[in-house]
């Protein structure tokens, strides 16, 4: 007669964060640091820009050389024009972003958590999203005049759509089995929203935040063309009248750097808030 050994229950440890990494190949091949590889593309473009300008392939009447752009950056920083322009544009972007984020968060929670909210809000948001928000500039001028309000309203509108649809999508992509398990454990509606639905929607919300921040600066480029008397758009408008491509390029570079800084901040925030989430980091 055969006997079976009893199966002893195993103890479960506290689950740790799982990071799925790509397979690495062992060898003596030297690897280039990721920071160097990331910087290679932008630096290569700047080098190409410099060489084409220095050799005359790219005339100064078409595009100023990077040396001239750098000189203008130093000059405008010394006389205070560039810092004051960045501060004015930053205030507009921050104000518009906060208004748009508040609107997007409120609408996405109503549409994502309640069927009635979805029926009333989501179809309307889908319809309005099809309208190019840049095309609303003339209407905003009629409604709000040519002062600060239309500029802030345009930024807020550009921020609202990516945040709304990503948060709404994150809420509705919550695993239904996880919701049922939480209900069986006795969680009420508020507990279910706090401990299950909102954490599940957090990755999508952070993706929407990245898009919204980049859209905020993009909207500001258009908004500051509306009779601005301060800001980066004001510098660009004045430079356009005198065909100063060095100043125009400088302002565009500043816009890009501000957008990159915001994107970097969201990346750091994502790493801190999503430590519980298993993620794939790409092949080596």
PDB file of C-alpha atoms in Angstrom:
ATOM      1  CA  UNK A   1       0.000   0.000   0.000  1.00  0.00           C
ATOM      2  CA  UNK A   2       1.391   3.336  -0.957  1.00  0.00           C
ATOM      3  CA  UNK A   3       1.305   6.239   1.426  1.00  0.00           C
ATOM      4  CA  UNK A   4       1.090   9.845   0.477  1.00  0.00           C
ATOM      5  CA  UNK A   5       3.052  12.435   2.359  1.00  0.00           C
ATOM      6  CA  UNK A   6       0.915  15.263   3.658  1.00  0.00           C
ATOM      7  CA  UNK A   7       1.105  18.566   1.850  1.00  0.00           C
ATOM      8  CA  UNK A   8       2.100  21.273   4.274  1.00  0.00           C
ATOM      9  CA  UNK A   9       0.676  24.751   3.753  1.00  0.00           C
ATOM     10  CA  UNK A  10       3.201  27.345   2.730  1.00  0.00           C
ATOM     11  CA  UNK A  11       3.405  30.768   4.274  1.00  0.00           C
ATOM     12  CA  UNK A  12       2.937  33.783   2.091  1.00  0.00           C
ATOM     13  CA  UNK A  13       5.293  36.675   2.550  1.00  0.00           C
ATOM     14  CA  UNK A  14       4.334  40.261   1.969  1.00  0.00           C
ATOM     15  CA  UNK A  15       4.328  40.809  -1.816  1.00  0.00           C
ATOM     16  CA  UNK A  16       7.200  42.917  -3.032  1.00  0.00           C
ATOM     17  CA  UNK A  17       7.334  45.153  -6.052  1.00  0.00           C
ATOM     18  CA  UNK A  18       7.956  43.220  -9.248  1.00  0.00           C
ATOM     19  CA  UNK A  19       9.940  44.818 -12.044  1.00  0.00           C
ATOM     20  CA  UNK A  20      10.040  42.916 -15.318  1.00  0.00           C
ATOM     21  CA  UNK A  21      13.346  43.632 -16.976  1.00  0.00           C
ATOM     22  CA  UNK A  22      14.480  42.653 -20.423  1.00  0.00           C
ATOM     23  CA  UNK A  23      16.967  39.842 -20.800  1.00  0.00           C
ATOM     24  CA  UNK A  24      20.572  40.952 -20.798  1.00  0.00           C
ATOM     25  CA  UNK A  25      23.369  39.308 -22.727  1.00  0.00           C
ATOM     26  CA  UNK A  26      26.586  38.651 -20.897  1.00  0.00           C
ATOM     27  CA  UNK A  27      29.847  39.508 -22.596  1.00  0.00           C
ATOM     28  CA  UNK A  28      32.769  41.846 -22.647  1.00  0.00           C
ATOM     29  CA  UNK A  29      31.066  44.404 -24.834  1.00  0.00           C
ATOM     30  CA  UNK A  30      31.184  47.863 -23.277  1.00  0.00           C
ATOM     31  CA  UNK A  31      27.756  49.428 -22.747  1.00  0.00           C
ATOM     32  CA  UNK A  32      27.050  53.120 -23.234  1.00  0.00           C
ATOM     33  CA  UNK A  33      25.234  54.744 -20.281  1.00  0.00           C
ATOM     34  CA  UNK A  34      21.576  55.514 -20.929  1.00  0.00           C
ATOM     35  CA  UNK A  35      22.066  59.181 -20.073  1.00  0.00           C
ATOM     36  CA  UNK A  36      24.644  59.458 -22.861  1.00  0.00           C
ATOM     37  CA  UNK A  37      22.358  57.684 -25.323  1.00  0.00           C
ATOM     38  CA  UNK A  38      19.435  59.927 -24.414  1.00  0.00           C
ATOM     39  CA  UNK A  39      21.545  63.054 -24.964  1.00  0.00           C
ATOM     40  CA  UNK A  40      23.013  61.809 -28.240  1.00  0.00           C
ATOM     41  CA  UNK A  41      19.922  62.659 -30.314  1.00  0.00           C
ATOM     42  CA  UNK A  42      19.456  66.311 -29.225  1.00  0.00           C
ATOM     43  CA  UNK A  43      23.199  66.978 -29.262  1.00  0.00           C
ATOM     44  CA  UNK A  44      23.479  65.468 -32.733  1.00  0.00           C
ATOM     45  CA  UNK A  45      20.725  67.762 -34.004  1.00  0.00           C
ATOM     46  CA  UNK A  46      22.408  70.824 -32.479  1.00  0.00           C
ATOM     47  CA  UNK A  47      25.736  69.788 -34.032  1.00  0.00           C
ATOM     48  CA  UNK A  48      24.092  69.372 -37.438  1.00  0.00           C
ATOM     49  CA  UNK A  49      22.436  72.768 -37.005  1.00  0.00           C
ATOM     50  CA  UNK A  50      25.794  74.351 -36.145  1.00  0.00           C
ATOM     51  CA  UNK A  51      27.614  72.756 -39.091  1.00  0.00           C
ATOM     52  CA  UNK A  52      24.979  73.737 -41.641  1.00  0.00           C
ATOM     53  CA  UNK A  53      24.992  77.309 -40.320  1.00  0.00           C
ATOM     54  CA  UNK A  54      28.790  77.565 -40.234  1.00  0.00           C
ATOM     55  CA  UNK A  55      29.182  76.232 -43.778  1.00  0.00           C
ATOM     56  CA  UNK A  56      26.467  78.506 -45.185  1.00  0.00           C
ATOM     57  CA  UNK A  57      24.124  75.669 -46.151  1.00  0.00           C
ATOM     58  CA  UNK A  58      21.556  77.158 -43.768  1.00  0.00           C
ATOM     59  CA  UNK A  59      21.534  80.961 -44.276  1.00  0.00           C
ATOM     60  CA  UNK A  60      20.986  83.262 -41.302  1.00  0.00           C
ATOM     61  CA  UNK A  61      17.979  84.779 -43.074  1.00  0.00           C
ATOM     62  CA  UNK A  62      16.300  81.369 -42.838  1.00  0.00           C
ATOM     63  CA  UNK A  63      17.457  80.302 -39.379  1.00  0.00           C
ATOM     64  CA  UNK A  64      19.979  81.847 -37.000  1.00  0.00           C
ATOM     65  CA  UNK A  65      22.951  79.782 -35.899  1.00  0.00           C
ATOM     66  CA  UNK A  66      23.017  78.232 -32.407  1.00  0.00           C
ATOM     67  CA  UNK A  67      25.841  80.626 -31.506  1.00  0.00           C
ATOM     68  CA  UNK A  68      23.604  83.640 -32.201  1.00  0.00           C
ATOM     69  CA  UNK A  69      20.775  82.057 -30.244  1.00  0.00           C
ATOM     70  CA  UNK A  70      23.081  81.507 -27.292  1.00  0.00           C
ATOM     71  CA  UNK A  71      24.286  85.126 -27.462  1.00  0.00           C
ATOM     72  CA  UNK A  72      20.692  86.348 -27.392  1.00  0.00           C
ATOM     73  CA  UNK A  73      19.968  84.114 -24.411  1.00  0.00           C
ATOM     74  CA  UNK A  74      22.848  85.681 -22.488  1.00  0.00           C
ATOM     75  CA  UNK A  75      21.875  89.218 -23.517  1.00  0.00           C
ATOM     76  CA  UNK A  76      18.161  88.868 -22.709  1.00  0.00           C
ATOM     77  CA  UNK A  77      18.999  87.236 -19.399  1.00  0.00           C
ATOM     78  CA  UNK A  78      21.323  90.060 -18.422  1.00  0.00           C
ATOM     79  CA  UNK A  79      18.788  92.796 -19.153  1.00  0.00           C
ATOM     80  CA  UNK A  80      16.013  90.822 -17.399  1.00  0.00           C
ATOM     81  CA  UNK A  81      13.688  90.417 -20.391  1.00  0.00           C
ATOM     82  CA  UNK A  82      13.931  86.629 -20.606  1.00  0.00           C
ATOM     83  CA  UNK A  83      13.386  85.904 -16.874  1.00  0.00           C
ATOM     84  CA  UNK A  84      10.378  88.239 -16.737  1.00  0.00           C
ATOM     85  CA  UNK A  85       8.931  86.667 -19.896  1.00  0.00           C
ATOM     86  CA  UNK A  86       9.342  83.166 -18.455  1.00  0.00           C
ATOM     87  CA  UNK A  87       7.665  84.265 -15.221  1.00  0.00           C
ATOM     88  CA  UNK A  88       4.685  85.786 -17.091  1.00  0.00           C
ATOM     89  CA  UNK A  89       4.241  82.692 -19.265  1.00  0.00           C
ATOM     90  CA  UNK A  90       4.622  80.421 -16.246  1.00  0.00           C
ATOM     91  CA  UNK A  91       1.826  82.220 -14.395  1.00  0.00           C
ATOM     92  CA  UNK A  92      -0.511  81.846 -17.356  1.00  0.00           C
ATOM     93  CA  UNK A  93       0.340  78.176 -17.828  1.00  0.00           C
ATOM     94  CA  UNK A  94      -0.029  77.372 -14.116  1.00  0.00           C
ATOM     95  CA  UNK A  95      -3.363  79.179 -13.789  1.00  0.00           C
ATOM     96  CA  UNK A  96      -4.807  77.595 -16.913  1.00  0.00           C
ATOM     97  CA  UNK A  97      -3.546  74.169 -15.913  1.00  0.00           C
ATOM     98  CA  UNK A  98      -5.106  74.323 -12.442  1.00  0.00           C
ATOM     99  CA  UNK A  99      -8.471  75.392 -13.853  1.00  0.00           C
ATOM    100  CA  UNK A 100      -8.418  72.749 -16.574  1.00  0.00           C
ATOM    101  CA  UNK A 101      -7.276  70.021 -14.160  1.00  0.00           C
ATOM    102  CA  UNK A 102     -10.075  70.843 -11.704  1.00  0.00           C
ATOM    103  CA  UNK A 103     -12.669  70.690 -14.491  1.00  0.00           C
ATOM    104  CA  UNK A 104     -11.252  67.454 -15.941  1.00  0.00           C
ATOM    105  CA  UNK A 105     -11.038  65.740 -12.559  1.00  0.00           C
ATOM    106  CA  UNK A 106     -14.609  66.640 -11.637  1.00  0.00           C
ATOM    107  CA  UNK A 107     -16.086  65.553 -14.971  1.00  0.00           C
ATOM    108  CA  UNK A 108     -14.061  62.323 -15.184  1.00  0.00           C
ATOM    109  CA  UNK A 109     -15.072  61.253 -11.672  1.00  0.00           C
ATOM    110  CA  UNK A 110     -18.734  61.910 -12.397  1.00  0.00           C
ATOM    111  CA  UNK A 111     -18.628  60.116 -15.749  1.00  0.00           C
ATOM    112  CA  UNK A 112     -16.429  57.274 -14.552  1.00  0.00           C
ATOM    113  CA  UNK A 113     -18.155  56.444 -11.283  1.00  0.00           C
ATOM    114  CA  UNK A 114     -21.804  56.930 -12.252  1.00  0.00           C
ATOM    115  CA  UNK A 115     -23.708  55.689 -15.296  1.00  0.00           C
ATOM    116  CA  UNK A 116     -25.891  58.784 -15.344  1.00  0.00           C
ATOM    117  CA  UNK A 117     -22.757  60.942 -15.388  1.00  0.00           C
ATOM    118  CA  UNK A 118     -21.396  58.886 -18.280  1.00  0.00           C
ATOM    119  CA  UNK A 119     -24.597  59.295 -20.275  1.00  0.00           C
ATOM    120  CA  UNK A 120     -24.679  63.047 -19.755  1.00  0.00           C
ATOM    121  CA  UNK A 121     -20.976  63.977 -19.850  1.00  0.00           C
ATOM    122  CA  UNK A 122     -18.966  61.509 -21.925  1.00  0.00           C
ATOM    123  CA  UNK A 123     -20.816  61.918 -25.208  1.00  0.00           C
ATOM    124  CA  UNK A 124     -20.620  65.701 -24.889  1.00  0.00           C
ATOM    125  CA  UNK A 125     -16.888  65.574 -24.178  1.00  0.00           C
ATOM    126  CA  UNK A 126     -16.372  63.336 -27.190  1.00  0.00           C
ATOM    127  CA  UNK A 127     -18.231  65.835 -29.357  1.00  0.00           C
ATOM    128  CA  UNK A 128     -16.324  68.859 -28.060  1.00  0.00           C
ATOM    129  CA  UNK A 129     -12.994  67.068 -28.423  1.00  0.00           C
ATOM    130  CA  UNK A 130     -13.561  66.885 -32.178  1.00  0.00           C
ATOM    131  CA  UNK A 131     -13.520  70.701 -32.307  1.00  0.00           C
ATOM    132  CA  UNK A 132      -9.942  72.070 -32.710  1.00  0.00           C
ATOM    133  CA  UNK A 133      -9.370  74.125 -29.577  1.00  0.00           C
ATOM    134  CA  UNK A 134      -7.063  76.494 -31.475  1.00  0.00           C
ATOM    135  CA  UNK A 135      -9.995  77.373 -33.710  1.00  0.00           C
ATOM    136  CA  UNK A 136     -11.834  78.745 -30.682  1.00  0.00           C
ATOM    137  CA  UNK A 137      -9.435  81.689 -30.324  1.00  0.00           C
ATOM    138  CA  UNK A 138     -11.671  84.161 -32.238  1.00  0.00           C
ATOM    139  CA  UNK A 139     -14.667  83.114 -30.162  1.00  0.00           C
ATOM    140  CA  UNK A 140     -12.691  83.501 -26.935  1.00  0.00           C
ATOM    141  CA  UNK A 141     -11.679  87.010 -27.985  1.00  0.00           C
ATOM    142  CA  UNK A 142     -15.348  87.867 -28.551  1.00  0.00           C
ATOM    143  CA  UNK A 143     -16.329  86.414 -25.176  1.00  0.00           C
ATOM    144  CA  UNK A 144     -13.415  87.484 -22.959  1.00  0.00           C
ATOM    145  CA  UNK A 145     -11.714  90.352 -24.775  1.00  0.00           C
ATOM    146  CA  UNK A 146      -7.984  90.526 -25.433  1.00  0.00           C
ATOM    147  CA  UNK A 147      -6.608  90.620 -21.897  1.00  0.00           C
ATOM    148  CA  UNK A 148      -5.434  87.658 -19.795  1.00  0.00           C
ATOM    149  CA  UNK A 149      -8.718  85.735 -19.663  1.00  0.00           C
ATOM    150  CA  UNK A 150      -8.724  84.278 -23.213  1.00  0.00           C
ATOM    151  CA  UNK A 151      -5.111  83.158 -22.824  1.00  0.00           C
ATOM    152  CA  UNK A 152      -5.823  81.310 -19.596  1.00  0.00           C
ATOM    153  CA  UNK A 153      -9.078  79.895 -20.996  1.00  0.00           C
ATOM    154  CA  UNK A 154      -7.267  78.460 -24.020  1.00  0.00           C
ATOM    155  CA  UNK A 155      -4.690  76.743 -21.819  1.00  0.00           C
ATOM    156  CA  UNK A 156      -7.425  75.371 -19.542  1.00  0.00           C
ATOM    157  CA  UNK A 157      -9.323  73.999 -22.525  1.00  0.00           C
ATOM    158  CA  UNK A 158      -6.236  72.307 -23.924  1.00  0.00           C
ATOM    159  CA  UNK A 159      -5.521  70.685 -20.554  1.00  0.00           C
ATOM    160  CA  UNK A 160      -9.056  69.443 -19.917  1.00  0.00           C
ATOM    161  CA  UNK A 161      -9.386  66.860 -22.700  1.00  0.00           C
ATOM    162  CA  UNK A 162      -6.276  64.675 -22.166  1.00  0.00           C
ATOM    163  CA  UNK A 163      -6.797  64.628 -18.412  1.00  0.00           C
ATOM    164  CA  UNK A 164     -10.492  63.817 -18.655  1.00  0.00           C
ATOM    165  CA  UNK A 165     -10.218  60.932 -21.113  1.00  0.00           C
ATOM    166  CA  UNK A 166      -7.232  59.310 -19.405  1.00  0.00           C
ATOM    167  CA  UNK A 167      -8.758  59.499 -15.919  1.00  0.00           C
ATOM    168  CA  UNK A 168     -12.144  58.325 -17.210  1.00  0.00           C
ATOM    169  CA  UNK A 169     -10.499  55.465 -19.101  1.00  0.00           C
ATOM    170  CA  UNK A 170      -8.469  54.510 -16.042  1.00  0.00           C
ATOM    171  CA  UNK A 171     -11.579  54.340 -13.868  1.00  0.00           C
ATOM    172  CA  UNK A 172     -13.506  52.252 -16.365  1.00  0.00           C
ATOM    173  CA  UNK A 173     -10.561  49.859 -16.905  1.00  0.00           C
ATOM    174  CA  UNK A 174     -10.622  48.742 -13.263  1.00  0.00           C
ATOM    175  CA  UNK A 175     -10.732  44.944 -13.033  1.00  0.00           C
ATOM    176  CA  UNK A 176     -14.329  43.898 -12.331  1.00  0.00           C
ATOM    177  CA  UNK A 177     -13.163  40.824 -10.423  1.00  0.00           C
ATOM    178  CA  UNK A 178     -11.144  43.061  -8.126  1.00  0.00           C
ATOM    179  CA  UNK A 179     -14.246  45.169  -7.520  1.00  0.00           C
ATOM    180  CA  UNK A 180     -16.313  42.080  -6.668  1.00  0.00           C
ATOM    181  CA  UNK A 181     -13.619  40.815  -4.298  1.00  0.00           C
ATOM    182  CA  UNK A 182     -13.569  44.171  -2.528  1.00  0.00           C
ATOM    183  CA  UNK A 183     -17.342  44.106  -2.130  1.00  0.00           C
ATOM    184  CA  UNK A 184     -17.214  40.588  -0.706  1.00  0.00           C
ATOM    185  CA  UNK A 185     -14.721  41.837   1.872  1.00  0.00           C
ATOM    186  CA  UNK A 186     -17.287  44.382   3.022  1.00  0.00           C
ATOM    187  CA  UNK A 187     -15.992  47.565   1.415  1.00  0.00           C
ATOM    188  CA  UNK A 188     -18.665  50.193   0.910  1.00  0.00           C
ATOM    189  CA  UNK A 189     -18.911  52.612  -1.985  1.00  0.00           C
ATOM    190  CA  UNK A 190     -16.438  55.135  -0.550  1.00  0.00           C
ATOM    191  CA  UNK A 191     -13.972  52.419   0.430  1.00  0.00           C
ATOM    192  CA  UNK A 192     -14.277  50.847  -2.996  1.00  0.00           C
ATOM    193  CA  UNK A 193     -13.530  54.161  -4.677  1.00  0.00           C
ATOM    194  CA  UNK A 194     -10.640  54.991  -2.363  1.00  0.00           C
ATOM    195  CA  UNK A 195      -8.847  51.647  -2.169  1.00  0.00           C
ATOM    196  CA  UNK A 196      -9.678  49.987  -5.500  1.00  0.00           C
ATOM    197  CA  UNK A 197     -10.945  52.282  -8.252  1.00  0.00           C
ATOM    198  CA  UNK A 198      -8.749  55.349  -7.759  1.00  0.00           C
ATOM    199  CA  UNK A 199      -5.478  53.368  -7.391  1.00  0.00           C
ATOM    200  CA  UNK A 200      -6.391  51.436 -10.539  1.00  0.00           C
ATOM    201  CA  UNK A 201      -6.997  54.704 -12.398  1.00  0.00           C
ATOM    202  CA  UNK A 202      -3.746  56.281 -11.186  1.00  0.00           C
ATOM    203  CA  UNK A 203      -1.500  55.024 -14.044  1.00  0.00           C
ATOM    204  CA  UNK A 204      -3.890  56.418 -16.647  1.00  0.00           C
ATOM    205  CA  UNK A 205      -4.202  59.677 -14.729  1.00  0.00           C
ATOM    206  CA  UNK A 206      -0.418  60.116 -14.715  1.00  0.00           C
ATOM    207  CA  UNK A 207      -0.275  59.489 -18.460  1.00  0.00           C
ATOM    208  CA  UNK A 208      -2.974  62.113 -18.900  1.00  0.00           C
ATOM    209  CA  UNK A 209      -0.992  64.468 -16.682  1.00  0.00           C
ATOM    210  CA  UNK A 210       2.029  64.182 -18.982  1.00  0.00           C
ATOM    211  CA  UNK A 211      -0.100  64.926 -22.031  1.00  0.00           C
ATOM    212  CA  UNK A 212      -1.872  67.782 -20.268  1.00  0.00           C
ATOM    213  CA  UNK A 213       1.341  69.515 -19.232  1.00  0.00           C
ATOM    214  CA  UNK A 214       2.771  69.348 -22.726  1.00  0.00           C
ATOM    215  CA  UNK A 215      -0.529  70.574 -24.157  1.00  0.00           C
ATOM    216  CA  UNK A 216      -0.533  73.476 -21.693  1.00  0.00           C
ATOM    217  CA  UNK A 217       2.716  74.837 -23.128  1.00  0.00           C
ATOM    218  CA  UNK A 218       1.541  74.173 -26.666  1.00  0.00           C
ATOM    219  CA  UNK A 219      -1.684  76.072 -26.022  1.00  0.00           C
ATOM    220  CA  UNK A 220       0.306  78.895 -24.471  1.00  0.00           C
ATOM    221  CA  UNK A 221       2.267  79.369 -27.713  1.00  0.00           C
ATOM    222  CA  UNK A 222      -1.017  80.139 -29.476  1.00  0.00           C
ATOM    223  CA  UNK A 223      -2.560  82.000 -26.547  1.00  0.00           C
ATOM    224  CA  UNK A 224       0.291  84.467 -26.196  1.00  0.00           C
ATOM    225  CA  UNK A 225      -0.206  85.616 -29.766  1.00  0.00           C
ATOM    226  CA  UNK A 226      -3.403  87.345 -28.583  1.00  0.00           C
ATOM    227  CA  UNK A 227      -2.298  90.913 -27.911  1.00  0.00           C
ATOM    228  CA  UNK A 228       0.254  89.876 -25.297  1.00  0.00           C
ATOM    229  CA  UNK A 229       2.292  92.585 -23.576  1.00  0.00           C
ATOM    230  CA  UNK A 230       4.512  90.176 -21.620  1.00  0.00           C
ATOM    231  CA  UNK A 231       5.704  86.611 -21.862  1.00  0.00           C
ATOM    232  CA  UNK A 232       7.565  84.459 -24.335  1.00  0.00           C
ATOM    233  CA  UNK A 233       4.867  84.947 -26.970  1.00  0.00           C
ATOM    234  CA  UNK A 234       5.329  88.705 -26.671  1.00  0.00           C
ATOM    235  CA  UNK A 235       9.056  88.343 -27.354  1.00  0.00           C
ATOM    236  CA  UNK A 236       8.300  86.135 -30.344  1.00  0.00           C
ATOM    237  CA  UNK A 237       5.783  88.616 -31.780  1.00  0.00           C
ATOM    238  CA  UNK A 238       8.262  91.471 -31.545  1.00  0.00           C
ATOM    239  CA  UNK A 239      11.021  89.346 -33.052  1.00  0.00           C
ATOM    240  CA  UNK A 240       8.735  88.379 -35.946  1.00  0.00           C
ATOM    241  CA  UNK A 241       8.273  92.019 -36.919  1.00  0.00           C
ATOM    242  CA  UNK A 242      12.045  92.488 -37.260  1.00  0.00           C
ATOM    243  CA  UNK A 243      12.782  89.016 -38.709  1.00  0.00           C
ATOM    244  CA  UNK A 244      14.863  88.069 -35.647  1.00  0.00           C
ATOM    245  CA  UNK A 245      14.998  84.318 -36.014  1.00  0.00           C
ATOM    246  CA  UNK A 246      17.514  84.075 -33.171  1.00  0.00           C
ATOM    247  CA  UNK A 247      14.995  85.412 -30.650  1.00  0.00           C
ATOM    248  CA  UNK A 248      12.183  83.300 -32.104  1.00  0.00           C
ATOM    249  CA  UNK A 249      14.259  80.128 -31.851  1.00  0.00           C
ATOM    250  CA  UNK A 250      15.339  81.073 -28.334  1.00  0.00           C
ATOM    251  CA  UNK A 251      11.723  81.380 -27.197  1.00  0.00           C
ATOM    252  CA  UNK A 252      10.848  78.054 -28.801  1.00  0.00           C
ATOM    253  CA  UNK A 253      13.786  76.409 -27.041  1.00  0.00           C
ATOM    254  CA  UNK A 254      12.616  77.848 -23.720  1.00  0.00           C
ATOM    255  CA  UNK A 255       9.109  76.506 -24.350  1.00  0.00           C
ATOM    256  CA  UNK A 256      10.611  73.083 -25.073  1.00  0.00           C
ATOM    257  CA  UNK A 257      12.822  73.112 -21.979  1.00  0.00           C
ATOM    258  CA  UNK A 258       9.900  74.083 -19.749  1.00  0.00           C
ATOM    259  CA  UNK A 259       7.853  71.238 -21.228  1.00  0.00           C
ATOM    260  CA  UNK A 260      10.710  68.780 -20.681  1.00  0.00           C
ATOM    261  CA  UNK A 261      11.083  69.921 -17.074  1.00  0.00           C
ATOM    262  CA  UNK A 262       7.379  69.276 -16.433  1.00  0.00           C
ATOM    263  CA  UNK A 263       7.590  65.877 -18.109  1.00  0.00           C
ATOM    264  CA  UNK A 264      10.619  64.956 -15.992  1.00  0.00           C
ATOM    265  CA  UNK A 265       8.758  65.935 -12.827  1.00  0.00           C
ATOM    266  CA  UNK A 266       5.810  63.705 -13.783  1.00  0.00           C
ATOM    267  CA  UNK A 267       8.186  60.797 -14.481  1.00  0.00           C
ATOM    268  CA  UNK A 268       9.644  61.108 -10.981  1.00  0.00           C
ATOM    269  CA  UNK A 269       6.145  61.345  -9.508  1.00  0.00           C
ATOM    270  CA  UNK A 270       5.104  58.221 -11.401  1.00  0.00           C
ATOM    271  CA  UNK A 271       8.035  56.232 -10.042  1.00  0.00           C
ATOM    272  CA  UNK A 272       7.126  57.181  -6.485  1.00  0.00           C
ATOM    273  CA  UNK A 273       3.381  56.600  -6.774  1.00  0.00           C
ATOM    274  CA  UNK A 274       3.496  53.407  -8.838  1.00  0.00           C
ATOM    275  CA  UNK A 275       6.018  51.397  -6.831  1.00  0.00           C
ATOM    276  CA  UNK A 276       3.368  48.677  -6.399  1.00  0.00           C
ATOM    277  CA  UNK A 277       2.958  48.169 -10.130  1.00  0.00           C
ATOM    278  CA  UNK A 278       4.923  45.607 -12.129  1.00  0.00           C
ATOM    279  CA  UNK A 279       6.364  47.234 -15.209  1.00  0.00           C
ATOM    280  CA  UNK A 280       8.438  46.266 -18.230  1.00  0.00           C
ATOM    281  CA  UNK A 281      11.585  48.354 -18.705  1.00  0.00           C
ATOM    282  CA  UNK A 282      12.540  47.272 -22.201  1.00  0.00           C
ATOM    283  CA  UNK A 283      15.171  45.012 -23.666  1.00  0.00           C
ATOM    284  CA  UNK A 284      18.821  45.782 -22.986  1.00  0.00           C
TER     285      UNK A 284
END
